[in-house]
Coordinates of C-alpha atoms in Angstrom, one line a residue:
X1 CA 247.8 54.7 32.7
X2 CA 247.6 51.0 33.3
X3 CA 247.0 48.4 30.9
X4 CA 243.6 46.8 30.6
X5 CA 241.7 43.6 28.9
X6 CA 238.6 46.0 29.0
X7 CA 237.8 49.8 29.1
X8 CA 234.3 50.3 30.4
X9 CA 232.7 53.6 29.8
X10 CA 230.3 54.6 32.4
X11 CA 230.0 53.6 36.1
X12 CA 226.4 53.3 36.6
X13 CA 224.7 49.8 37.0
X14 CA 225.2 48.4 33.9
X15 CA 229.0 49.5 33.9
X16 CA 229.6 48.4 37.3
X17 CA 227.8 44.8 36.8
X18 CA 229.8 44.4 33.8
X19 CA 233.1 45.1 35.9
X20 CA 232.0 42.7 38.4
X21 CA 231.5 40.1 35.8
X22 CA 234.8 40.5 34.2
X23 CA 236.7 40.7 37.3
X24 CA 235.1 37.2 38.0
X25 CA 236.4 36.1 34.7
X26 CA 239.9 37.2 35.4
X27 CA 239.9 40.4 33.3
X28 CA 242.0 43.6 34.0
X29 CA 239.6 46.6 33.7
X30 CA 239.6 50.1 33.8
X31 CA 236.2 52.6 34.4
X32 CA 235.9 55.7 33.4
X33 CA 233.1 58.1 34.0
X34 CA 232.2 61.7 33.9
X35 CA 231.2 61.9 37.7
X36 CA 233.4 62.2 40.8
X37 CA 234.1 59.3 42.9
X38 CA 231.6 60.2 45.5
X39 CA 228.7 59.7 43.0
X40 CA 229.8 56.1 41.7
X41 CA 226.6 54.3 40.4
X42 CA 225.3 56.5 37.9
X43 CA 221.4 57.1 38.5
X44 CA 221.1 54.5 40.9
X45 CA 223.2 57.0 43.1
X46 CA 219.8 58.6 43.6
X47 CA 217.7 55.6 44.5
X48 CA 219.3 55.7 48.1
X49 CA 219.9 51.8 47.8
X50 CA 216.5 50.9 46.6
X51 CA 216.0 47.7 44.4
X52 CA 213.8 47.0 41.8
X53 CA 212.8 43.5 42.3
X54 CA 209.7 41.7 40.7
X55 CA 207.4 39.7 43.1
X56 CA 210.2 38.9 45.4
X57 CA 210.0 36.6 48.6
X58 CA 210.1 39.9 50.3
X59 CA 207.4 41.3 48.3
X60 CA 205.0 38.3 49.0
X61 CA 205.7 38.3 52.7
X62 CA 204.4 41.7 53.1
X63 CA 201.6 40.8 50.8
X64 CA 202.5 43.3 48.0
X65 CA 200.9 41.9 45.1
X66 CA 203.3 42.0 42.0
X67 CA 204.3 40.3 38.8
X68 CA 206.2 40.5 35.3
X69 CA 203.2 41.9 33.7
X70 CA 202.3 44.4 36.6
X71 CA 205.7 45.7 37.0
X72 CA 206.0 46.0 33.0
X73 CA 202.5 47.8 33.0
X74 CA 203.5 50.2 35.6
X75 CA 206.9 50.8 33.9
X76 CA 205.2 51.5 30.4
X77 CA 202.6 53.7 31.7
X78 CA 205.0 56.1 33.6
X79 CA 207.7 56.2 30.8
X80 CA 204.9 56.5 27.9
X81 CA 207.4 55.5 25.4
X82 CA 205.0 57.0 22.6
X83 CA 207.4 58.1 20.0
X84 CA 209.2 56.4 17.4
X85 CA 212.3 56.9 18.9
X86 CA 211.4 55.3 22.0
X87 CA 212.1 51.9 20.3
X88 CA 215.2 50.9 22.3
X89 CA 214.3 52.3 25.5
X90 CA 211.1 50.5 25.6
X91 CA 213.1 47.2 24.7
X92 CA 215.5 48.0 27.5
X93 CA 212.8 48.5 30.0
X94 CA 211.1 45.2 28.8
X95 CA 214.3 43.2 29.1
X96 CA 215.1 45.2 32.7
X97 CA 211.8 44.0 33.9
X98 CA 212.4 40.5 32.9
X99 CA 215.8 40.6 34.5
X100 CA 214.1 41.8 37.8
X101 CA 211.4 39.2 37.7
X102 CA 214.1 36.6 37.0
X103 CA 217.8 36.3 38.0
X104 CA 218.5 39.7 39.3
X105 CA 218.0 38.7 43.2
X106 CA 220.0 35.6 42.9
X107 CA 222.7 37.2 41.2
X108 CA 222.8 39.8 44.0
X109 CA 222.4 36.9 46.5
X110 CA 225.3 35.1 44.9
X111 CA 227.6 38.3 45.4
X112 CA 226.9 38.3 49.0
X113 CA 223.9 40.6 49.2
X114 CA 221.7 39.7 52.2
X115 CA 217.7 40.5 52.3

């Protein structure tokens, strides 16, 4: 196996974003994942290319009412997070909704995604 500056365990979206950021910084990366290559992307593989964005220009153009608070309320209502061990999953959901309401769209555009 080749030498690397960083080994990333998991080729889900978090691992792939970390790999992209590290590659842009000039680091050599190895990604290991339990799934076969054709399932690259972790759970996002099953989203069929859908993106979770909050109050995007596309949503506003289609008159879809959305906001950070509404998205978080929807997520929390679906996930429940009603157990003590749900503390960190709840924190992750809060952070991800913040990312989706903020810099996520511009981060994707900077990397060539077109809407």
